[in-house]
Amino acid sequence: MMYDTLIRNALIIDGSNSPGYPADLAILNGRIERIGDLRDARATQKIDAAGRVLAPGFIDVHTHDDTVVIRQPQMLPKLSQGVTTVIVGNCGISASPVSLRSDPPDPMNLLGSRAAFVYPTFSDYRAAVEAANTTLNVAALVGHTALRSNHLDDLYRTATASEIAAMREQLRESLKAGALGLSTGLAYASAFSASTDEVMQLTEELTAFGAVYTTHLRSEFEPVLEAMYEAFRIGRHAKVPVIISHLKCAGAGNWGRSPQLLEALERAAQTHPVGCDCYPYAASSSTLDLKQVTDAHRITITWSTPHPEMGGRDLMDIAAEWNLSLLDAARQLQPAGAVYYGMDEADVRRILAHPLSMVGSDGLPEDPFPHPRLWGAFPRVLGHFSRDAGLFALHTAVHKMTGLSAARFGLKERGEIREGHWADLVLFDPATIRDVADFNDPQRAAEGIDGVWVNGVLSYCDGQATGRRAGRFLAREGDLRDGFE
């Protein structure tokens, strides 16, 4: 037997939340063929892991990579940190199914300008991903705000019965074409006016498919518990799993409430499939939202259409320079993006460590001065939080980024190192892995990632993309409720 690749002397952390074990691993035809003592095996390519960790490729469950996977298929910000699969279409915003009549509404503009939205059906988007020959695997949700923009002439109201029927039809067609489920971004003005009933009617389409409901809650500030209850109610109504996106206690008045939120999550999980994702930073990033303008914490402008020269500067400094209030300065900068330093580190740690939480970057690839999570989220969990802070064991950190994520989103034969599974793998040094990107210099590749394989193809090695692109579109498989048992 001649294998394609043989990785010798690895410490295999298999993604199942079990401690690592020493073994060799052989790849053949894109899959993991053998695990064990393979000292006598022959292979076209041999790599000595020298005791470093071999883990499943990381699954970024919360991305806004919808259009960039097609336009910049090398995907270096994600590939360089060991990510092999991205889930797109989060927060109610997706590249498909979309037919714009004008510029994309906020926050759909996070995915690019009007020219980026050329996928009127989900099947069109799927075909474009497959044709782009992207480096990473891509699985996709359908955004509620995207559906609303197709059928409502005014996003600042709830939908009519006929508009809901039209949205349901598009969602149903998308689910048939392999969409994972529906995402909402109810905190954003373009969806905030949607009633709970509107969302409940849409999620009825998910039931027959066993698809998932993910949600950027209606509020992450003081009414966050009520927003969680709304999400659970929607999921119970449709009998489908609920994943709360980037669970957090936002705003200084909300700090310290993470035990409350996690207790609500645990209580819901006793009778219904629920989970959450989070990113390992105490700062968020999105479009500049006037409702979030405050002097209680720092706000940095990441981009501004009328004032691009202000990217990377603090709103407080801009307001002082212009001799304006914070709110008036924010108005003059719009449309714009911002980083909000609005979370408490203790809450971030508590949520990140919870057994129901997965890791997602929520990185914004279109941002000219992005939040460092775009390049650093996964190594930060492994290096800073697991190794340096001791928040959880390394195998638990890996599980939160691989096996747990694959189970929740029904990514079959991925997320765990097992014979027969797809060879999505990352080789890293547990002693040196760390995120290098920071808020002052955010576009820097992590250290300690030695190799990344996507579907058995070595795609990143020694700090460089190899140029080989073997990613696939991952259509929904089976009933996603099964991954919560």
Coordinates of C-alpha atoms in Angstrom, one line a residue:
M1 CA 0.0 0.0 0.0
M2 CA 1.3 3.4 -1.0
Y3 CA -0.3 6.2 0.9
D4 CA -0.5 9.8 -0.3
T5 CA 0.7 11.3 2.9
L6 CA 2.2 9.8 6.1
I7 CA 2.4 11.9 9.3
R8 CA 4.7 10.2 11.8
N9 CA 5.2 10.8 15.5
A10 CA 2.1 13.0 16.1
L11 CA 0.2 13.6 19.3
I12 CA -3.3 13.1 18.0
I13 CA -6.0 15.2 19.7
D14 CA -8.9 13.7 17.9
G15 CA -11.7 16.3 18.5
S16 CA -13.8 14.1 20.8
N17 CA -12.8 15.9 24.0
S18 CA -10.5 13.1 24.9
P19 CA -6.8 13.6 25.8
G20 CA -4.2 13.1 23.0
Y21 CA -2.4 9.9 22.2
P22 CA 0.8 9.3 20.2
A23 CA 0.3 7.7 16.7
D24 CA 1.1 7.9 13.0
L25 CA -1.6 8.8 10.5
A26 CA -1.9 7.9 6.8
I27 CA -4.0 9.8 4.2
L28 CA -5.3 8.2 1.0
N29 CA -7.6 9.8 -1.6
G30 CA -8.5 12.7 0.7
R31 CA -9.4 10.6 3.7
I32 CA -7.8 9.3 6.8
E33 CA -6.9 5.7 5.9
R34 CA -5.0 4.5 8.9
I35 CA -4.1 5.6 12.4
G36 CA -1.6 3.7 14.5
D37 CA 2.0 2.5 14.4
L38 CA 2.9 2.9 10.7
R39 CA 6.7 2.9 10.9
D40 CA 7.0 0.6 8.0
A41 CA 4.3 2.3 5.8
R42 CA 5.2 3.8 2.4
A43 CA 3.9 7.2 1.2
T44 CA 4.5 9.7 -1.5
Q45 CA 4.9 12.4 1.2
K46 CA 6.3 11.8 4.7
I47 CA 6.2 14.3 7.5
D48 CA 7.7 13.9 11.0
A49 CA 5.4 15.6 13.4
A50 CA 8.1 15.3 16.1
G51 CA 5.5 15.1 18.9
R52 CA 3.5 18.1 17.8
V53 CA -0.3 18.0 18.0
L54 CA -2.3 16.8 15.0
A55 CA -5.9 17.8 15.4
P56 CA -9.0 18.0 13.1
G57 CA -9.1 21.2 11.0
F58 CA -10.9 23.9 12.9
I59 CA -14.5 24.7 11.9
D60 CA -15.3 28.4 12.0
V61 CA -19.0 28.2 12.9
H62 CA -19.6 32.0 12.7
T63 CA -18.2 33.8 9.7
H64 CA -19.1 36.5 7.2
D65 CA -17.0 35.0 4.5
D66 CA -19.9 34.5 2.1
T67 CA -18.5 36.4 -0.9
V68 CA -14.8 36.5 -0.1
V69 CA -14.6 32.7 -0.4
I70 CA -15.4 33.2 -4.1
R71 CA -13.5 36.4 -4.8
Q72 CA -10.4 35.6 -2.7
P73 CA -10.5 31.8 -2.6
Q74 CA -7.0 31.4 -1.0
M75 CA -8.7 32.5 2.3
L76 CA -5.4 33.1 4.0
P77 CA -6.8 34.8 7.2
K78 CA -8.6 31.5 8.0
L79 CA -6.2 29.0 6.5
S80 CA -3.2 30.4 8.4
Q81 CA -4.9 29.8 11.7
G82 CA -5.8 26.2 11.0
V83 CA -9.4 26.6 9.8
T84 CA -10.5 24.1 7.2
T85 CA -14.3 24.8 7.1
V86 CA -16.3 28.0 7.3
I87 CA -20.0 28.4 8.0
V88 CA -21.3 31.5 6.2
G89 CA -24.7 33.3 6.2
N90 CA -24.7 34.3 9.9
C91 CA -26.5 37.2 11.6
G92 CA -29.4 37.2 9.1
I93 CA -27.1 38.3 6.3
S94 CA -26.2 36.0 3.5
A95 CA -25.0 36.3 -0.1
S96 CA -27.9 34.3 -1.3
P97 CA -30.7 34.1 -2.2
V98 CA -30.5 37.8 -2.9
S99 CA -31.8 40.2 -5.6
L100 CA -30.9 43.7 -4.7
R101 CA -32.7 46.7 -6.1
S102 CA -30.2 49.2 -4.8
D103 CA -27.2 49.2 -2.4
P104 CA -27.2 46.4 0.2
P105 CA -28.9 47.5 3.4
D106 CA -26.9 47.7 6.7
P107 CA -25.6 45.2 7.8
M108 CA -25.6 43.3 4.5
N109 CA -23.0 45.7 3.4
L110 CA -20.6 43.8 5.6
L111 CA -20.4 41.2 2.8
G112 CA -19.4 43.7 0.2
S113 CA -20.9 46.3 -2.2
R114 CA -23.9 45.8 -4.5
A115 CA -21.6 44.1 -7.1
A116 CA -20.9 41.2 -4.7
F117 CA -24.5 40.1 -4.6
V118 CA -25.0 38.1 -7.8
Y119 CA -26.7 35.0 -6.4
P120 CA -30.5 35.2 -6.8
T121 CA -30.9 31.6 -5.7
F122 CA -29.0 29.4 -3.1
S123 CA -28.2 27.0 -5.9
D124 CA -26.5 29.9 -7.8
Y125 CA -24.3 30.5 -4.7
R126 CA -23.5 26.9 -4.2
A127 CA -22.5 26.6 -7.9
A128 CA -20.3 29.7 -7.6
V129 CA -18.5 28.3 -4.5
E130 CA -17.8 25.0 -6.3
A131 CA -16.6 26.9 -9.5
A132 CA -14.3 29.1 -7.4
N133 CA -12.2 26.2 -6.4
T134 CA -11.9 27.7 -2.9
T135 CA -9.2 26.5 -0.4
L136 CA -11.7 25.8 2.4
N137 CA -14.9 23.8 2.8
V138 CA -17.9 26.1 2.9
A139 CA -21.4 25.4 4.4
A140 CA -24.1 28.1 4.4
L141 CA -27.1 29.4 6.2
V142 CA -29.8 31.6 4.7
G143 CA -30.1 35.1 6.2
H144 CA -33.5 36.4 7.3
T145 CA -32.5 40.0 6.5
A146 CA -31.4 38.8 3.0
L147 CA -34.9 37.3 2.5
R148 CA -36.6 40.5 3.8
S149 CA -34.5 42.7 1.4
N150 CA -35.9 40.6 -1.5
H151 CA -39.5 41.0 -0.6
L152 CA -40.1 44.0 1.6
D153 CA -40.1 47.6 0.2
D154 CA -39.6 48.8 3.8
L155 CA -37.4 46.9 6.2
Y156 CA -38.6 49.0 9.2
R157 CA -41.8 47.1 9.6
T158 CA -42.9 43.5 10.0
A159 CA -43.7 41.4 6.9
T160 CA -47.2 40.9 5.6
A161 CA -48.7 37.4 5.1
S162 CA -47.9 37.5 1.4
E163 CA -44.3 38.6 2.0
I164 CA -43.9 35.9 4.6
A165 CA -45.2 33.3 2.1
A166 CA -42.7 34.5 -0.5
M167 CA -39.8 34.4 2.0
R168 CA -40.9 30.9 3.0
E169 CA -40.8 29.7 -0.6
Q170 CA -37.2 31.0 -1.1
L171 CA -36.1 29.5 2.2
R172 CA -37.7 26.1 1.3
E173 CA -35.9 26.1 -2.1
S174 CA -32.6 27.0 -0.4
L175 CA -33.0 24.1 2.1
K176 CA -33.7 21.7 -0.7
A177 CA -30.4 22.9 -2.3
G178 CA -28.4 22.2 0.8
A179 CA -28.7 25.2 3.2
L180 CA -28.0 24.4 6.8
G181 CA -30.9 26.5 8.1
L182 CA -32.0 30.1 8.8
S183 CA -30.1 32.8 10.6
T184 CA -31.5 36.0 12.0
G185 CA -29.9 39.3 13.1
L186 CA -32.8 40.8 15.0
A187 CA -30.7 43.4 16.7
Y188 CA -30.1 45.2 13.4
A189 CA -32.5 47.9 12.4
S190 CA -33.2 46.1 9.1
A191 CA -34.7 43.2 11.0
F192 CA -35.6 44.6 14.4
S193 CA -39.1 45.4 13.3
A194 CA -39.8 41.8 12.4
S195 CA -42.2 40.3 14.8
T196 CA -41.5 37.1 16.7
D197 CA -44.4 35.6 14.7
E198 CA -42.8 36.5 11.4
V199 CA -39.7 34.6 12.4
M200 CA -41.7 31.7 13.8
Q201 CA -43.6 31.3 10.5
L202 CA -40.3 31.2 8.6
T203 CA -38.7 28.6 10.9
E204 CA -41.7 26.3 10.2
E205 CA -39.9 25.6 6.9
L206 CA -36.9 24.2 8.9
T207 CA -38.9 21.5 10.6
A208 CA -39.3 19.0 7.8
F209 CA -35.6 19.3 7.0
G210 CA -34.2 19.1 10.5
A211 CA -32.4 22.3 9.8
V212 CA -31.0 24.7 12.3
Y213 CA -32.0 28.2 13.6
T214 CA -29.1 30.5 14.5
T215 CA -29.6 33.9 15.8
H216 CA -27.9 37.2 16.6
L217 CA -30.3 38.0 19.4
R218 CA -32.7 40.9 19.4
S219 CA -30.5 42.4 22.1
E220 CA -27.2 41.6 23.7
F221 CA -27.6 44.5 26.2
E222 CA -29.9 44.8 29.2
P223 CA -32.9 42.8 27.6
V224 CA -30.5 39.9 26.6
L225 CA -32.4 37.3 28.7
E226 CA -35.7 38.2 27.1
A227 CA -34.0 37.9 23.7
M228 CA -32.8 34.5 24.6
Y229 CA -36.3 33.4 25.7
E230 CA -37.6 34.6 22.3
A231 CA -35.0 32.5 20.5
F232 CA -35.9 29.4 22.5
R233 CA -39.6 30.0 21.9
I234 CA -38.9 30.2 18.1
G235 CA -36.9 27.0 18.2
R236 CA -39.5 25.1 20.3
H237 CA -42.2 26.3 17.9
A238 CA -40.4 24.8 14.9
K239 CA -39.0 21.8 16.8
V240 CA -35.5 22.7 15.5
P241 CA -32.1 23.3 17.2
V242 CA -31.3 26.8 18.3
I243 CA -27.7 28.2 18.3
I244 CA -27.2 31.6 19.8
S245 CA -24.6 33.6 17.9
H246 CA -21.6 35.2 19.8
L247 CA -23.3 35.0 23.2
K248 CA -22.2 37.9 25.3
C249 CA -23.0 40.5 27.9
A250 CA -22.7 43.7 25.9
G251 CA -22.5 47.1 27.5
A252 CA -20.9 48.1 30.8
G253 CA -24.3 47.9 32.6
N254 CA -24.5 44.3 31.6
W255 CA -21.2 43.1 32.9
G256 CA -21.1 40.2 35.3
R257 CA -24.4 38.7 34.0
S258 CA -22.9 35.7 32.2
P259 CA -23.9 33.2 35.0
Q260 CA -27.5 34.2 34.4
L261 CA -27.3 33.8 30.7
L262 CA -25.6 30.4 30.9
E263 CA -28.1 29.2 33.5
A264 CA -30.9 30.1 31.0
L265 CA -29.0 28.2 28.2
E266 CA -28.6 25.1 30.4
R267 CA -32.2 25.2 31.5
A268 CA -33.4 25.4 27.9
A269 CA -31.0 22.6 26.9
Q270 CA -32.7 20.2 29.3
T271 CA -35.8 20.1 27.1
H272 CA -34.6 21.3 23.7
P273 CA -31.5 21.2 21.5
V274 CA -29.6 24.5 22.1
G275 CA -26.1 25.8 22.0
C276 CA -24.1 28.9 21.4
D277 CA -20.9 30.2 19.8
C278 CA -18.5 32.9 21.0
Y279 CA -15.3 34.6 20.0
P280 CA -12.3 34.9 22.4
Y281 CA -12.2 38.6 22.8
A282 CA -13.8 41.3 25.0
A283 CA -14.4 43.6 22.0
S284 CA -17.0 43.2 19.3
S285 CA -17.0 44.6 15.7
S286 CA -19.8 45.5 13.3
T287 CA -21.2 48.4 11.4
L288 CA -21.3 51.7 13.4
D289 CA -24.6 51.6 15.2
L290 CA -25.9 54.9 16.7
K291 CA -27.7 52.9 19.4
Q292 CA -24.3 51.6 20.6
V293 CA -22.5 55.0 20.7
T294 CA -21.4 55.6 24.3
D295 CA -18.6 57.1 26.4
A296 CA -18.7 54.1 28.8
H297 CA -16.0 52.3 26.8
R298 CA -13.7 52.8 23.8
I299 CA -15.0 52.7 20.2
T300 CA -12.6 52.5 17.3
I301 CA -13.7 53.3 13.7
T302 CA -12.6 50.6 11.3
W303 CA -13.9 52.1 8.1
S304 CA -16.0 55.1 7.0
T305 CA -17.3 55.7 3.5
P306 CA -17.3 59.5 3.7
H307 CA -14.2 59.7 5.8
P308 CA -11.9 56.7 5.0
E309 CA -9.0 58.6 6.6
M310 CA -10.6 58.0 10.0
G311 CA -10.1 54.2 9.8
G312 CA -8.2 52.9 12.9
R313 CA -8.9 56.0 15.0
D314 CA -11.0 56.2 18.2
L315 CA -14.5 57.9 17.9
M316 CA -13.7 60.0 21.0
D317 CA -10.6 61.5 19.3
I318 CA -12.5 62.1 16.1
A319 CA -15.4 63.8 17.9
A320 CA -12.9 66.1 19.8
E321 CA -11.1 67.0 16.6
W322 CA -14.4 67.9 14.9
N323 CA -15.7 69.6 18.0
L324 CA -18.8 67.4 17.9
S325 CA -20.6 65.1 20.3
L326 CA -19.9 61.4 20.0
L327 CA -23.3 60.9 18.4
D328 CA -23.0 63.7 15.9
A329 CA -19.5 62.5 14.9
A330 CA -20.8 59.0 14.5
R331 CA -23.6 60.4 12.2
Q332 CA -21.0 62.1 10.0
L333 CA -18.9 59.0 9.7
Q334 CA -21.8 56.8 8.5
P335 CA -21.9 54.4 6.8
A336 CA -19.0 53.1 8.8
G337 CA -17.7 50.2 10.8
A338 CA -16.5 50.0 14.4
V339 CA -14.9 47.9 17.1
Y340 CA -16.7 48.2 20.5
Y341 CA -14.7 47.5 23.7
G342 CA -18.0 46.7 25.4
M343 CA -17.5 43.4 27.2
D344 CA -15.9 42.2 30.5
E345 CA -13.1 39.7 30.3
A346 CA -14.6 37.5 33.1
D347 CA -17.8 37.1 31.1
V348 CA -15.9 36.2 28.0
R349 CA -14.0 33.5 29.9
R350 CA -17.1 32.1 31.5
I351 CA -19.0 31.8 28.2
L352 CA -16.0 30.4 26.3
A353 CA -15.4 27.7 29.0
H354 CA -19.0 26.5 29.1
P355 CA -19.6 23.0 27.6
L356 CA -22.4 24.3 25.3
S357 CA -20.2 26.9 23.6
M358 CA -18.4 26.5 20.3
V359 CA -15.7 28.9 18.9
G360 CA -16.5 31.2 15.9
S361 CA -14.4 34.1 14.7
D362 CA -17.1 36.4 13.5
G363 CA -14.3 38.0 11.5
L364 CA -15.1 40.7 8.9
P365 CA -12.9 40.0 5.8
E366 CA -14.2 43.2 4.0
D367 CA -13.0 45.4 6.8
P368 CA -9.9 47.4 5.8
F369 CA -8.9 47.6 9.5
P370 CA -10.4 44.4 10.8
H371 CA -10.9 43.1 14.4
P372 CA -7.9 40.8 15.1
R373 CA -10.3 37.8 15.4
L374 CA -10.3 37.5 11.6
W375 CA -6.7 36.3 11.8
G376 CA -6.3 35.1 15.4
A377 CA -9.4 33.6 17.0
F378 CA -8.5 29.9 17.0
P379 CA -4.8 30.2 18.0
R380 CA -5.9 32.6 20.8
V381 CA -8.1 29.9 22.3
L382 CA -5.3 27.3 22.1
G383 CA -2.4 29.5 23.2
H384 CA -3.8 32.3 25.4
F385 CA -6.8 30.7 27.0
S386 CA -5.9 27.0 27.2
R387 CA -2.1 27.0 27.6
D388 CA -1.4 30.4 29.3
A389 CA -4.6 31.1 31.2
G390 CA -5.4 27.4 32.0
L391 CA -9.1 28.0 31.2
F392 CA -9.5 24.4 29.9
A393 CA -7.5 21.5 28.8
L394 CA -6.0 21.5 25.3
H395 CA -8.2 18.6 24.2
T396 CA -11.3 20.6 25.3
A397 CA -10.2 23.6 23.4
V398 CA -9.8 21.5 20.3
H399 CA -13.2 19.9 20.8
K400 CA -14.9 23.3 21.0
M401 CA -13.4 24.1 17.5
T402 CA -13.9 20.7 15.8
G403 CA -16.0 17.8 17.1
L404 CA -18.6 19.8 18.9
S405 CA -19.0 22.1 15.9
A406 CA -19.3 19.3 13.3
A407 CA -21.9 17.6 15.4
R408 CA -24.0 20.7 15.9
F409 CA -24.0 21.5 12.2
G410 CA -24.2 17.9 10.9
L411 CA -20.9 18.0 9.1
K412 CA -20.6 14.3 8.5
E413 CA -17.2 12.6 8.7
R414 CA -15.5 15.8 9.8
G415 CA -14.5 17.4 13.1
E416 CA -12.9 14.2 14.5
I417 CA -9.8 12.2 13.5
R418 CA -11.1 8.8 12.7
E419 CA -10.3 6.2 10.0
G420 CA -12.6 6.9 7.0
H421 CA -13.2 10.5 7.9
W422 CA -12.1 13.3 5.5
A423 CA -8.5 14.4 6.1
D424 CA -9.2 18.0 7.3
L425 CA -6.2 18.3 9.6
V426 CA -4.0 20.9 11.4
L427 CA -0.5 20.3 12.8
F428 CA 0.5 22.8 15.5
D429 CA 3.1 23.2 18.2
P430 CA 1.2 23.5 21.5
A431 CA 4.2 25.2 23.2
T432 CA 4.4 28.1 20.7
I433 CA 1.0 28.5 19.1
R434 CA -0.3 32.0 19.6
D435 CA -2.3 34.8 18.0
V436 CA -0.1 37.6 16.8
A437 CA -2.8 39.8 15.3
D438 CA -3.8 42.6 17.7
F439 CA -6.0 45.7 17.6
N440 CA -3.1 47.9 16.4
D441 CA -1.8 45.5 13.8
P442 CA -4.7 43.1 13.1
Q443 CA -3.7 41.4 9.8
R444 CA -1.0 39.1 10.9
A445 CA -0.8 35.3 10.7
A446 CA -0.6 33.2 13.8
E447 CA 2.5 31.5 15.0
G448 CA 2.8 27.8 15.7
I449 CA 0.7 26.4 12.8
D450 CA 2.9 24.1 10.9
G451 CA 0.6 22.4 8.4
V452 CA -3.0 22.5 7.3
W453 CA -4.7 19.8 5.1
V454 CA -8.1 20.3 3.5
N455 CA -9.6 17.0 2.1
G456 CA -6.2 15.5 2.3
V457 CA -4.4 18.2 0.4
L458 CA -1.5 20.1 2.1
S459 CA -2.8 23.7 1.7
Y460 CA -0.6 25.6 4.2
C461 CA 2.9 24.8 5.3
D462 CA 5.7 26.7 7.0
G463 CA 3.8 30.0 7.1
Q464 CA 2.8 30.0 3.4
A465 CA -0.2 28.9 1.5
T466 CA 0.8 26.1 -0.9
G467 CA -1.6 27.3 -3.6
R468 CA -3.3 24.0 -3.7
R469 CA -7.1 24.4 -3.2
A470 CA -9.2 21.4 -2.4
G471 CA -12.2 22.9 -0.5
R472 CA -15.7 21.7 -1.1
F473 CA -19.2 23.0 -0.7
L474 CA -20.8 21.1 2.2
A475 CA -24.5 20.7 1.8
R476 CA -26.7 19.9 4.8
E477 CA -26.7 16.2 5.6
G478 CA -29.3 14.5 7.7
D479 CA -31.3 15.8 10.7
L480 CA -29.3 18.4 12.6
R481 CA -31.3 17.6 15.8
D482 CA -29.2 14.4 16.0
G483 CA -26.0 16.3 16.7
F484 CA -27.4 17.6 20.1
E485 CA -27.9 14.3 21.8

